[in-house]
mmCIF file of C-alpha atoms and ligand atoms in Angstrom:
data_model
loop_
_atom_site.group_PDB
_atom_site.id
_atom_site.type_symbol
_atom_site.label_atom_id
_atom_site.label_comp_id
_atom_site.label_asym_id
_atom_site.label_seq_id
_atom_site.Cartn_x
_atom_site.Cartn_y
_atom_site.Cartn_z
ATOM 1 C CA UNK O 1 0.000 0.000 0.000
ATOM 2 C CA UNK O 2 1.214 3.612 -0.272
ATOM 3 C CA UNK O 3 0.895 6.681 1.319
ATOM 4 C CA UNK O 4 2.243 10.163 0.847
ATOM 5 C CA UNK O 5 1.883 12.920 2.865
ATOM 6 C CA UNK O 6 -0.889 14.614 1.867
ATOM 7 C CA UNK O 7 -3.043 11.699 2.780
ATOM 8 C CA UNK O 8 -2.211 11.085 5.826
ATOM 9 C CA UNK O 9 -5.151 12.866 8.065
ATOM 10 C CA UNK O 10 -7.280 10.823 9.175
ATOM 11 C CA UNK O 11 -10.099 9.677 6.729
ATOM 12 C CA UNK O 12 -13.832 9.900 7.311
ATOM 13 C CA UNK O 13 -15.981 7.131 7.490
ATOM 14 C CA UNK O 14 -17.874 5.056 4.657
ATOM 15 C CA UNK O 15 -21.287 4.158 4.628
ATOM 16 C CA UNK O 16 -20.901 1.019 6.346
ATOM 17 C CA UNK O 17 -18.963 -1.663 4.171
ATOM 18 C CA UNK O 18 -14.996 -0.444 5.271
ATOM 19 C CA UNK O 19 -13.060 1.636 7.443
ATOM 20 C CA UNK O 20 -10.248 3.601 5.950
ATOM 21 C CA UNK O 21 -7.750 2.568 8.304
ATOM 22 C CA UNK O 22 -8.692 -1.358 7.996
ATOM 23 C CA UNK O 23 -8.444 -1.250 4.039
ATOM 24 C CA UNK O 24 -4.984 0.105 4.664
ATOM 25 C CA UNK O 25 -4.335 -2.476 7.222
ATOM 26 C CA UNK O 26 -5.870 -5.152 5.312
ATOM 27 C CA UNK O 27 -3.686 -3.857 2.148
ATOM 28 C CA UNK O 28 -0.170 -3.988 4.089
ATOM 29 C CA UNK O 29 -0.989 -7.573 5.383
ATOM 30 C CA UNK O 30 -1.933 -8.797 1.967
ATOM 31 C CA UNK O 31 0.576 -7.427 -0.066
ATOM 32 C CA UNK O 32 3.565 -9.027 2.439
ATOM 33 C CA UNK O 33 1.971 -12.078 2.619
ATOM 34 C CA UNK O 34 2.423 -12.205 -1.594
ATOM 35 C CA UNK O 35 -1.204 -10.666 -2.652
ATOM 36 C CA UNK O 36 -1.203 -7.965 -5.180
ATOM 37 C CA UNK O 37 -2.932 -5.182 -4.485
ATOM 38 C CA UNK O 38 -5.134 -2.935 -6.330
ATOM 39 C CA UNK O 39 -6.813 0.327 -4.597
ATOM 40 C CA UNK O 40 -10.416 0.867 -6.025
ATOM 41 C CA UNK O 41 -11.926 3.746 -4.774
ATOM 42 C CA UNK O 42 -12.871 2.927 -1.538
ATOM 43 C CA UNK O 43 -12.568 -0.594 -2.015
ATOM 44 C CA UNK O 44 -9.609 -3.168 -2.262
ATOM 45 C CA UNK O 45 -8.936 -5.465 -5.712
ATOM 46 C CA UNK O 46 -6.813 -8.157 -4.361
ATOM 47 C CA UNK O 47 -4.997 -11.019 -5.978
ATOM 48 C CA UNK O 48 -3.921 -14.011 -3.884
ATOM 49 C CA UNK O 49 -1.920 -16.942 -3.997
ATOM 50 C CA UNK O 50 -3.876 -20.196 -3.740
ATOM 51 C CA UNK O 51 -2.469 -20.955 -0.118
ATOM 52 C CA UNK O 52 -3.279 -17.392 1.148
ATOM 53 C CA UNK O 53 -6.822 -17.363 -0.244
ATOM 54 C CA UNK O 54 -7.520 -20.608 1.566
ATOM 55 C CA UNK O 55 -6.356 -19.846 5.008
ATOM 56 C CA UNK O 56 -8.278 -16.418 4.569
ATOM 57 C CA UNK O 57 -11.709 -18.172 2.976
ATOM 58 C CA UNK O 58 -11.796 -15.813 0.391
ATOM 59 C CA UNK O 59 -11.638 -16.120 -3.225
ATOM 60 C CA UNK O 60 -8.359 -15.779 -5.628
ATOM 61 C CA UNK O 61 -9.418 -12.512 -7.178
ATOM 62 C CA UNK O 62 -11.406 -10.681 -4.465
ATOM 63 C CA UNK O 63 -13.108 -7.127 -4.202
ATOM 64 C CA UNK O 64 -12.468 -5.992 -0.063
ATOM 65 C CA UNK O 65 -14.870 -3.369 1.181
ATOM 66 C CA UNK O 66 -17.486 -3.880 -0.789
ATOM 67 C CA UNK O 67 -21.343 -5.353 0.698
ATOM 68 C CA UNK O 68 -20.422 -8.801 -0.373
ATOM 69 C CA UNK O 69 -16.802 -8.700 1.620
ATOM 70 C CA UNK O 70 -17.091 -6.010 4.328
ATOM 71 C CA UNK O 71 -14.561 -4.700 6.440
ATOM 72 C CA UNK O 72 -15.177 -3.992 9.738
ATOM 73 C CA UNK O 73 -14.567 -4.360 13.186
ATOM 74 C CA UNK O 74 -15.691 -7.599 14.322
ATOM 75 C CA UNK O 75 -16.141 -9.171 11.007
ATOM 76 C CA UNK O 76 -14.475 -12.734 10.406
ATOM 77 C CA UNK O 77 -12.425 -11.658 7.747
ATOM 78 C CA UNK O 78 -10.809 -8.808 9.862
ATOM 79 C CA UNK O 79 -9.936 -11.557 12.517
ATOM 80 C CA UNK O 80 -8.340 -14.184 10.393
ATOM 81 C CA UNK O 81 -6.142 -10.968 8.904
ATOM 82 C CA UNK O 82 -5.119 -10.239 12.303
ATOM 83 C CA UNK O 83 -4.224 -13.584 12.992
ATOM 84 C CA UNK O 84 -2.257 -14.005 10.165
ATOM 85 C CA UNK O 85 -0.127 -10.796 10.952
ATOM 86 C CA UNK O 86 0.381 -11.483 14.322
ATOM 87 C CA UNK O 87 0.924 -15.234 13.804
ATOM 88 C CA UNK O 88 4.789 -15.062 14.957
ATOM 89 C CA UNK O 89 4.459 -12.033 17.321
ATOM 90 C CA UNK O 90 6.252 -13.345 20.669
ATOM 91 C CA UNK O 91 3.940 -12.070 23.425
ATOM 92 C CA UNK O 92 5.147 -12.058 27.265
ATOM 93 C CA UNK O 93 2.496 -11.587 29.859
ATOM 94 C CA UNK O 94 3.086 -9.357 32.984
ATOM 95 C CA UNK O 95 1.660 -7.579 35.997
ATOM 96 C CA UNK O 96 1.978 -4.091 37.486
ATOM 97 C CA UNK O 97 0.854 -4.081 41.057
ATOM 98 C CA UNK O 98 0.831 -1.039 43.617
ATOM 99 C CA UNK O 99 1.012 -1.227 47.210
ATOM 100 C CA UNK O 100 -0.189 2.569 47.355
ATOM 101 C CA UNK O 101 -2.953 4.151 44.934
ATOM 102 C CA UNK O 102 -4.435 7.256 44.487
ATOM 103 C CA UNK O 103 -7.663 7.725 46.829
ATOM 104 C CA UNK O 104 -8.742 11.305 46.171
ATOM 105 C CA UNK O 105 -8.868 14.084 43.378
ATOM 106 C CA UNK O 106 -10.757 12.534 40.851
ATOM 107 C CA UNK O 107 -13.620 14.753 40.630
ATOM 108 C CA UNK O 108 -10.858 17.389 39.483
ATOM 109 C CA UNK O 109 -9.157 15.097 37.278
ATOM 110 C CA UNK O 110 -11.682 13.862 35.353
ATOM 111 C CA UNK O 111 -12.655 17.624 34.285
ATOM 112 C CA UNK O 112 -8.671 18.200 33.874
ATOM 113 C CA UNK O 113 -7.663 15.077 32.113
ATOM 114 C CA UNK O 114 -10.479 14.697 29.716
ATOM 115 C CA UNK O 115 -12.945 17.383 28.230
ATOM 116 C CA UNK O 116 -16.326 17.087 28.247
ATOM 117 C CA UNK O 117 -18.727 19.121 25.639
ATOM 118 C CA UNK O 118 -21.981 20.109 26.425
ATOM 119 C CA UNK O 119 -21.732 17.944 29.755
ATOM 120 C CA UNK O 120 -21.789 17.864 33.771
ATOM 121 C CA UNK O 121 -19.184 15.342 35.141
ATOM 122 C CA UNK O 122 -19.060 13.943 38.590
ATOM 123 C CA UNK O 123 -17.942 11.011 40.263
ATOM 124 C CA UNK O 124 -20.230 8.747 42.250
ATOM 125 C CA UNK O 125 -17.880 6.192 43.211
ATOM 126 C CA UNK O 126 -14.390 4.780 43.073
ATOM 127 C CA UNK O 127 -13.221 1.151 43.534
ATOM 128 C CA UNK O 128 -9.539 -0.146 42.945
ATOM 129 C CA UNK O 129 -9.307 -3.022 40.337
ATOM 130 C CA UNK O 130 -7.369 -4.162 37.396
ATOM 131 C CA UNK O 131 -7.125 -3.350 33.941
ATOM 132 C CA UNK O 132 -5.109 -5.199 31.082
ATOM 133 C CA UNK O 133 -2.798 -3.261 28.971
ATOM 134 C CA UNK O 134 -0.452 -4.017 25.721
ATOM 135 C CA UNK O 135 2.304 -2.311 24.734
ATOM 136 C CA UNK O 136 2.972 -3.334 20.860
ATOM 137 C CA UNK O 137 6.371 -3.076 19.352
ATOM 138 C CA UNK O 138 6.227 -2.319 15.372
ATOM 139 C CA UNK O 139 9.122 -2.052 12.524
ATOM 140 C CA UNK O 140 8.333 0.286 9.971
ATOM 141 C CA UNK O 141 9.907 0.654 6.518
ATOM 142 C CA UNK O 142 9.403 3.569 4.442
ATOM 143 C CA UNK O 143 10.300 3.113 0.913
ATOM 144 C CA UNK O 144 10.597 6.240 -1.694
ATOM 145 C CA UNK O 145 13.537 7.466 -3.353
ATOM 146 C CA UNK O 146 15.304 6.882 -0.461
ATOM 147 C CA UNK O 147 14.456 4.386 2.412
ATOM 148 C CA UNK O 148 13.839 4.825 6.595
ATOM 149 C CA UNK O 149 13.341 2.795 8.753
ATOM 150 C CA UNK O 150 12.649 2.527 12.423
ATOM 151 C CA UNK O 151 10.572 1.486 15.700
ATOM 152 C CA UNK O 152 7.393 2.735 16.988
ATOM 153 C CA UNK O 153 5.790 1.527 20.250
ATOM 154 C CA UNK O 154 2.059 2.234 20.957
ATOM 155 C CA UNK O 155 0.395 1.241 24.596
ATOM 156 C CA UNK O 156 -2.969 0.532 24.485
ATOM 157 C CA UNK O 157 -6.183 -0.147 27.173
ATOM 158 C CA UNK O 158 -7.140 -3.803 25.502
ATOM 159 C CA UNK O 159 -10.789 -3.614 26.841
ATOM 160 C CA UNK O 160 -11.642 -0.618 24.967
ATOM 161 C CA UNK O 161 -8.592 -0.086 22.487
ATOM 162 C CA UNK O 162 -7.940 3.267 23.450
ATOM 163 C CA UNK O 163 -4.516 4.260 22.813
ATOM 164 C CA UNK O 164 -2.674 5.481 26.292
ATOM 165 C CA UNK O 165 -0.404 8.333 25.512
ATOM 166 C CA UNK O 166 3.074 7.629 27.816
ATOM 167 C CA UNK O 167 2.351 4.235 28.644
ATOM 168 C CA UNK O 168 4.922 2.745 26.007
ATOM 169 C CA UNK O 169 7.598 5.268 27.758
ATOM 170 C CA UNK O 170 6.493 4.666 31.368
ATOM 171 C CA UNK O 171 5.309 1.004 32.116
ATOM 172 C CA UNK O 172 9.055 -0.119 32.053
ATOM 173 C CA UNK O 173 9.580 2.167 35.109
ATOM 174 C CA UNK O 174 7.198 0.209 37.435
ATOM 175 C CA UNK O 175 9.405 -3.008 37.064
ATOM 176 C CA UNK O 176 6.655 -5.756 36.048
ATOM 177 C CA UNK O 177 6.626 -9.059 37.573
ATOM 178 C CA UNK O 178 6.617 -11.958 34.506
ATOM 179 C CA UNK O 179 4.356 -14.456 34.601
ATOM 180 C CA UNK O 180 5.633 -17.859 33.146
ATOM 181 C CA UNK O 181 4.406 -19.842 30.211
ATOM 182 C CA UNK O 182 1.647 -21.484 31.882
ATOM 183 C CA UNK O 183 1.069 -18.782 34.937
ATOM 184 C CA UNK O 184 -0.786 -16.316 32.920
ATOM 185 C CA UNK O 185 -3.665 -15.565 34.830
ATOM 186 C CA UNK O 186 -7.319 -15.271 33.321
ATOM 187 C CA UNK O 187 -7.667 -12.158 33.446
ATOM 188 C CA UNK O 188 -6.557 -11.211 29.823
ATOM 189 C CA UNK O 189 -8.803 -10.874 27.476
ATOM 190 C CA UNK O 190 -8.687 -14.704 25.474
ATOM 191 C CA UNK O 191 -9.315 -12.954 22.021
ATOM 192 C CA UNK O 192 -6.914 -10.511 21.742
ATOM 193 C CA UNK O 193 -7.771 -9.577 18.006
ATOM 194 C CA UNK O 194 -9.304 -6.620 18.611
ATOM 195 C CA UNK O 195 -6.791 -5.203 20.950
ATOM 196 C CA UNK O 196 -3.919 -5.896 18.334
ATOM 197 C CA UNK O 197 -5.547 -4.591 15.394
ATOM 198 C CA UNK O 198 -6.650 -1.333 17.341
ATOM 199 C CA UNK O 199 -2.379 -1.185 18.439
ATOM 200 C CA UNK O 200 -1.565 -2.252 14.804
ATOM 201 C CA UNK O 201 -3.412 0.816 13.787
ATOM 202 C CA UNK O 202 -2.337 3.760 16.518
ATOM 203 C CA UNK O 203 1.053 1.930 15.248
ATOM 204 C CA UNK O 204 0.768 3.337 11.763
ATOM 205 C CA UNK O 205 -0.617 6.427 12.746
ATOM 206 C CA UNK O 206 2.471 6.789 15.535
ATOM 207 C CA UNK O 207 4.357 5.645 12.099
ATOM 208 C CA UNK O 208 3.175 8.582 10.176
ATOM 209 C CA UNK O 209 3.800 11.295 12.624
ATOM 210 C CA UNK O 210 7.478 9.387 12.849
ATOM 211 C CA UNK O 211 7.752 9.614 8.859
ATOM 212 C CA UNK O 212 6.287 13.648 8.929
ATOM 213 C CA UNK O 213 9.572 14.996 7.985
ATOM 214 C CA UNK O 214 10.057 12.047 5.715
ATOM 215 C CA UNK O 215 6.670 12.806 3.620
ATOM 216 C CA UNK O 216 7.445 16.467 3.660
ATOM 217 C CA UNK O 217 11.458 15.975 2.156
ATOM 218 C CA UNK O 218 9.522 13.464 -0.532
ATOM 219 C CA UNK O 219 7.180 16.408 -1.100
ATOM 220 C CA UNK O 220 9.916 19.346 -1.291
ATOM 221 C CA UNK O 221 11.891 16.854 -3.683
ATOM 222 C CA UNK O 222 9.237 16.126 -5.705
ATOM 223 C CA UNK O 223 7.665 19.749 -6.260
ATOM 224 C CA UNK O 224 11.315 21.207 -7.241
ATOM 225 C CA UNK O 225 11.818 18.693 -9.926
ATOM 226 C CA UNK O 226 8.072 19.408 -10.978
ATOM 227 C CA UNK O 227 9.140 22.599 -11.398
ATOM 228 C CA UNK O 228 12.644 21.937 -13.229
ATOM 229 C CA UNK O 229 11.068 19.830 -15.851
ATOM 230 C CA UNK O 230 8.515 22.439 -16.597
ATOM 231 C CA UNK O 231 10.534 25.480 -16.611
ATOM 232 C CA UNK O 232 13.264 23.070 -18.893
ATOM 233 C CA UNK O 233 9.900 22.337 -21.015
ATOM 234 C CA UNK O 234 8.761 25.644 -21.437
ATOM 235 C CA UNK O 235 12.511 26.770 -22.515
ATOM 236 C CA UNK O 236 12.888 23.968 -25.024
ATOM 237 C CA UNK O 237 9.184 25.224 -26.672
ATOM 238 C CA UNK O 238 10.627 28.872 -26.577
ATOM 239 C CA UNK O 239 13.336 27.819 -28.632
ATOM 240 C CA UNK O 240 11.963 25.284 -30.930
ATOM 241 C CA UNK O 241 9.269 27.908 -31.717
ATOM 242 C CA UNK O 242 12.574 30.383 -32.411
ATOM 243 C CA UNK O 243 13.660 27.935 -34.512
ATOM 244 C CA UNK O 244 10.748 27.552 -36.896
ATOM 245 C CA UNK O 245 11.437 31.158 -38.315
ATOM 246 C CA UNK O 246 15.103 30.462 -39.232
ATOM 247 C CA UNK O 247 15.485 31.281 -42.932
ATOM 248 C CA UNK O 248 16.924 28.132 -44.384
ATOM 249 C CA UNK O 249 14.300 25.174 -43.225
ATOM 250 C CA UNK O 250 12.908 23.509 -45.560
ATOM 251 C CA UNK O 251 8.865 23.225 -45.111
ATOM 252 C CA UNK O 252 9.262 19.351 -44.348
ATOM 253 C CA UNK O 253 11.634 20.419 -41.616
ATOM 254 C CA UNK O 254 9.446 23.079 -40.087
ATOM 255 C CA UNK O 255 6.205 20.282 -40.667
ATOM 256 C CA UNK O 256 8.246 18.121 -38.190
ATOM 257 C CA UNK O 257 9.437 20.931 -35.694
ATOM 258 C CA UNK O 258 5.781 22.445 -35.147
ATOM 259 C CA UNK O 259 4.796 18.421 -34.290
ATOM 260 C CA UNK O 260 7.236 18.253 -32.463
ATOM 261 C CA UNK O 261 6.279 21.300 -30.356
ATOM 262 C CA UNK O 262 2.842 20.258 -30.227
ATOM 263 C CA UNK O 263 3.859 16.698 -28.622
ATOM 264 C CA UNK O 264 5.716 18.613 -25.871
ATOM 265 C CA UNK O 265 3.109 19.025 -23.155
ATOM 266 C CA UNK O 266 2.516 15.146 -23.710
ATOM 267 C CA UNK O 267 5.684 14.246 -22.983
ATOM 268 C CA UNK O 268 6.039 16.853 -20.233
ATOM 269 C CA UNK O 269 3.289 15.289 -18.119
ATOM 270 C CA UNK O 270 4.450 12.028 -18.633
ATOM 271 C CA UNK O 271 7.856 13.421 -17.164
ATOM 272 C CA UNK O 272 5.723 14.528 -14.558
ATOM 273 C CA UNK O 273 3.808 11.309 -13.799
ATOM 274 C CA UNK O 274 7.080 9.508 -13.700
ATOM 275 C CA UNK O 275 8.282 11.577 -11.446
ATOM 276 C CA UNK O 276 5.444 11.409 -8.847
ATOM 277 C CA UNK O 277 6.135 7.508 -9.358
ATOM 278 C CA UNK O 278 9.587 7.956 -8.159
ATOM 279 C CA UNK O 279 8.952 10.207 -4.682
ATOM 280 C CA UNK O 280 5.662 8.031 -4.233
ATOM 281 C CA UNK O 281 6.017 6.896 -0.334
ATOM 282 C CA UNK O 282 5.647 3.197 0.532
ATOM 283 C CA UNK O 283 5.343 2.195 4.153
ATOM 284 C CA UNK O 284 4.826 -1.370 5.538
ATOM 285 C CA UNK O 285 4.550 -1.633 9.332
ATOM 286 C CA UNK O 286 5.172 -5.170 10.821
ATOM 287 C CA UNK O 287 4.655 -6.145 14.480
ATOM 288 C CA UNK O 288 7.436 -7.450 16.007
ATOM 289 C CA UNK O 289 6.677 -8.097 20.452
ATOM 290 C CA UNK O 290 4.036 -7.628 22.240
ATOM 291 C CA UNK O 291 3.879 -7.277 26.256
ATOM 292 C CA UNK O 292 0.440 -7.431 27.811
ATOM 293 C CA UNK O 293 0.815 -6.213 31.220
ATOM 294 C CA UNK O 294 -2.008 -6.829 34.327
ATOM 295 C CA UNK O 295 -1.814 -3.242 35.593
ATOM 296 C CA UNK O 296 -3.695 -2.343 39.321
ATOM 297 C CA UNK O 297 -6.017 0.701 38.430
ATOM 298 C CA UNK O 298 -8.525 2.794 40.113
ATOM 299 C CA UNK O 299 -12.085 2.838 38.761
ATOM 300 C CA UNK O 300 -14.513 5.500 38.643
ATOM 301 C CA UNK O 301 -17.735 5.647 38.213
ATOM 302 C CA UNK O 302 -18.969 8.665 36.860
ATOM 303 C CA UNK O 303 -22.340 10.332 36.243
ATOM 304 C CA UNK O 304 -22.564 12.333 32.789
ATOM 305 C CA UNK O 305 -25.254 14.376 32.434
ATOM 306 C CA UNK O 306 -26.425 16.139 29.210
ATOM 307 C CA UNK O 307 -29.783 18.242 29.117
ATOM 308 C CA UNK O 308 -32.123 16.454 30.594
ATOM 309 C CA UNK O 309 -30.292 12.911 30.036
ATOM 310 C CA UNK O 310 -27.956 10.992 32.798
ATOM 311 C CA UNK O 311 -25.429 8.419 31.855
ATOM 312 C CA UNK O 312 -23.371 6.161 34.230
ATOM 313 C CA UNK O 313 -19.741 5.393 32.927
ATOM 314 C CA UNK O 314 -16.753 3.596 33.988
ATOM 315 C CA UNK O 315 -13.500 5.920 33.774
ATOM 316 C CA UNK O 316 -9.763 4.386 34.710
ATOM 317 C CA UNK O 317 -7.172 6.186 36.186
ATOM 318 C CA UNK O 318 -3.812 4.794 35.590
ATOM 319 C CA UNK O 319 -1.061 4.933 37.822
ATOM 320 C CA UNK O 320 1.710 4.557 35.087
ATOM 321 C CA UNK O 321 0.700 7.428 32.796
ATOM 322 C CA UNK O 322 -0.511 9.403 36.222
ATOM 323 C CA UNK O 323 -4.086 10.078 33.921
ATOM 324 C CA UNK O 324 -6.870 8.976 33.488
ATOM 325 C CA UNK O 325 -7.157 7.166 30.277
ATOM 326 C CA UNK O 326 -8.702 8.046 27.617
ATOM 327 C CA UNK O 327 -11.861 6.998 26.047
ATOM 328 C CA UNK O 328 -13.141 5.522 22.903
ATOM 329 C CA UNK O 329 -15.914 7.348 20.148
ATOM 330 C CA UNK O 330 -18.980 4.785 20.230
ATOM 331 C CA UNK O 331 -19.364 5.390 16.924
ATOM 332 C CA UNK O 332 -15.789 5.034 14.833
ATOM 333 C CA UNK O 333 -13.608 3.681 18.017
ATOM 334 C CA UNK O 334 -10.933 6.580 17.796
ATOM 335 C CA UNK O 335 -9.144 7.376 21.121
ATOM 336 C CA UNK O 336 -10.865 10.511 22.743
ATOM 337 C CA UNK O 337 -9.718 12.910 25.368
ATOM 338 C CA UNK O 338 -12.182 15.670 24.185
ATOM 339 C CA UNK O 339 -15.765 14.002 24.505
ATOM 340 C CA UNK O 340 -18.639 15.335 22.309
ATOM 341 C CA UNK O 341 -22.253 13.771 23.748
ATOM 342 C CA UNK O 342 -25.020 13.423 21.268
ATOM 343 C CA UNK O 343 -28.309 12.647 22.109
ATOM 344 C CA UNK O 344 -29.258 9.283 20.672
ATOM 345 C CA UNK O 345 -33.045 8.337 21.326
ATOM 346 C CA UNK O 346 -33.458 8.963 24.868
ATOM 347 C CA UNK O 347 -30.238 8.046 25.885
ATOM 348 C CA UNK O 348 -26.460 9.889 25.720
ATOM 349 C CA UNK O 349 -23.309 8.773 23.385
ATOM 350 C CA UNK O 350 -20.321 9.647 23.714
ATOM 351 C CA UNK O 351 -18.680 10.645 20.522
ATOM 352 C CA UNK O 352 -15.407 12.320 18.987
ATOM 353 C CA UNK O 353 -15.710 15.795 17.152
ATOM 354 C CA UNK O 354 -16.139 14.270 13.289
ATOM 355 C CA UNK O 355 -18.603 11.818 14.542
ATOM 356 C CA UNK O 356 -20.548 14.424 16.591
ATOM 357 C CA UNK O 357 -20.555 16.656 13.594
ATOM 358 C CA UNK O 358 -22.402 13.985 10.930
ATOM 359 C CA UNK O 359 -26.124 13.699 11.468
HETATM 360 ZN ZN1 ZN M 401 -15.913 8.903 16.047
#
C-alpha cells in the first residue's frame, strides 16, 4: 500500500462496508503475505496466492470493502487478517501491582484530564481493580527514493482499544513481575484480536507522525523537480518555436518541428507522472513483540449528564501514565480525550468531534 503525505489525516468514514484505516491495514498484510494489491476507490482489488486465499476463505481474485466482503470491526475476515499478521508475534504476559494508589482528586481530574462538551461530570464512586494493557512493538519501513526505517511503540487499554499516551515510555519504570508460560492468569482478554488490530493501527498512525519529515522531504523533492522539468519544457518550446522562423528550413523540416512542439506538453506530463512515481512513499509496518501487562487501576464511576439525560460510565485512572485514560468514540472507536455527547433516542453517546458533527 502507499501513502504520501498529503493523505495522511485521518479519513472519514464510509457508509458502512470499510473503514479507511482497515483497508490500509488489510492492504499492508496482503501485499507481504504475496497478494497484489489494487486500490479501487474505496474498495480493495486483491490477488492471492492459492495458499493465502484458503487460510483467509476468500476467493483468488477478491473485491475488499465492498457489501459482499465487508470490512469492519468484528467481522471474520478482519480476525483471520489479524491472525495471520500477528501469527509469529512473541507475546510475554506481565503484571503491574501497587502497594499505594491514588484515593482522592478525581472529581478534578476527570474535568482536567479529559474534556467534556456540552456535559456535567461527577464522580459517584471509586473502587480499585485491574485493567489489562499491551504495549505493541512495530518495525516500519518507508520506501521512496530513499528508504527509513525505524521502531514505533504504541500502549494501548485492551478492553476498549484506546490508545494510552506515555504508557509505552512509562510502564518499564514500574518493574513488572513476569508471569511464566503457563502462569498467565485469566484475566486477559482470550481474544486478543481486537486489541492488536486497534495497536496495529495507533502503530501506523504513531508511524506517520514518525515519517512527517520524511513525507514532507519526498514532497519538497518532488515539487522542485516538478518545477525543473517544466521550466526546462517551457525553454525547449521557446526555442523550438525560435527555430521555426530560421530562414533556411525547408517546409518538411518546419512540418516536423511544429509536431514536435505540439507533442511537448505530452511528454512533459508524462515526465511529470514519472516523477510522482519515483517520490511516491511506501510504508509497511510489521509487528514485532508484544507485552500485555495486568496493571492495578482505580475505577470510577462517573455520572454524565447532558440536558435532561444521565449516563453512568466507567473511567480508569492509571497509575503509570498518572491520567486517566482516555476513552473511545462509540461510533468510529478513535481514542478521545475531548468528549462530544449526542443525544441518541433517549439516551447519551459519547462521541469524537467528526462523529458528533455527521447527522
Ligand atoms: Zn468517532
Amino acid at each position: 500500500m502507499s501513502d504520501t503525505g498529503a493523505n495522511n489525516e485521518t479519513v472519514t468514514g464510509i457508509a458502512g462496508t470499510a473503514d479507511p484505516e482497515l483497508l490500509s491495514f488489510a492492504a499492508d498484510v496482503l501485499e507481504k503475505s504475496g497478494g497484489v494489491i489494487e486500490q479501487e476507490g474505496e474498495r480493495l482489488l486483491v490477488l492471492l496466492p492459492a495458499h493465502l486465499a484458503q487460510a483467509l476463505d476468500v476467493p483468488e481474485e477478491v473485491r475488499l470493502g465492498d457489501e459482499k466482503m465487508p470490512l469492519l470491526y468484528g467481522s471474520p475476515l478482519l480476525d483471520r487478517l489479524i491472525a495471520l499478521a500477528t501469527r509469529d508475534i512473541p507475546v510475554v504476559y506481565g503484571q503491574i501491582e501497587l502497594p499505594y494508589l491514588k484515593k482522592a482528586g478525581f472529581d478534578q481530574l476527570i474535568e482536567t484530564d479529559l474534556t467534556w462538551v456540552n456535559a456535567a461530570v461527577r464522580v459517584s464512586s471509586r473502587a480499585e481493580a485491574r485493567a489489562t494493557y499491551m504495549v505493541l512493538v512495530c518495525h516500519y519501513v518507508a520506501l521512496s527514493d530513499e528508504r527509513k526505517e525505524g521502531l514505533v511503540q504504541v500502549g494501548i487499554h485492551e478492553g476498549s482499544g484506546a490508545a494510552v499516551e506515555g504508557l509505552e515510555e512509562q510502564w518499564k519504570d514500574f518493574h513488572p513481575v513476569y508471569f511464566p508460560a503457563g502462569r498467565v492468569p485469566p484475566h486477559f482478554p482470550v481474544h486478543l484480536d481486537q486489541a492488536l488490530s486497534r495497536a496495529m493501527i495507533h502503530a501506523r498512525e504513531a508511524t506517520q507522525r514518525e515519517l512527517a519529515d520524511f513525507f514532507s522531504s519526498m514532497e519538497r523533492r518532488l515539487h522542485r523537480d516538478v518545477k525543473n522539468t517544466r521550466e526546462y519544457y517551457e525553454a525547449l518550446k521557446s526555442e523550438m518555436e525560435a527555430s521555426l522562423a530560421h530562414p533556411n528550413l525547408t517546409d518538411m523540416q518546419r512540418r516536423e518541428r511544429t509536431e514536435k512542439i505540439r507533442e511537448l506538453p505530452l511528454e512533459m506530463e508524462r515526465k511529470i507522472r514519472d516523477l510522482e512515481q519515483k517520490y511516491q512513499v511506501q510504508v509497511n509496518v510489521t509487528a514485532r513483540a508484544a507485552t500485555r501487562l495486568l496493571v492495578d487501576v482505580v475505577q470510577l464511576m462517573v455520572e454524565v449528564k447532558h440536558r435532561k439525560l444521565r449516563r453512568q460510565i466507567r473511567l480508569i485512572w492509571n497509575p503509570v501514565t498518572y491520567r486517566m485514560d482516555p476513552l473511545v468514540c462509540e461510533r468510529c472507536g478513535a481514542t478521545i480525550t475531548t468528549i462530544h455527547l449526542e443525544e441518541k433516542g433517549s439516551e447519551i453517546e459519547l462521541l469524537c468531534f467528526p462523529c458528533s458533527r455527521k447527522k
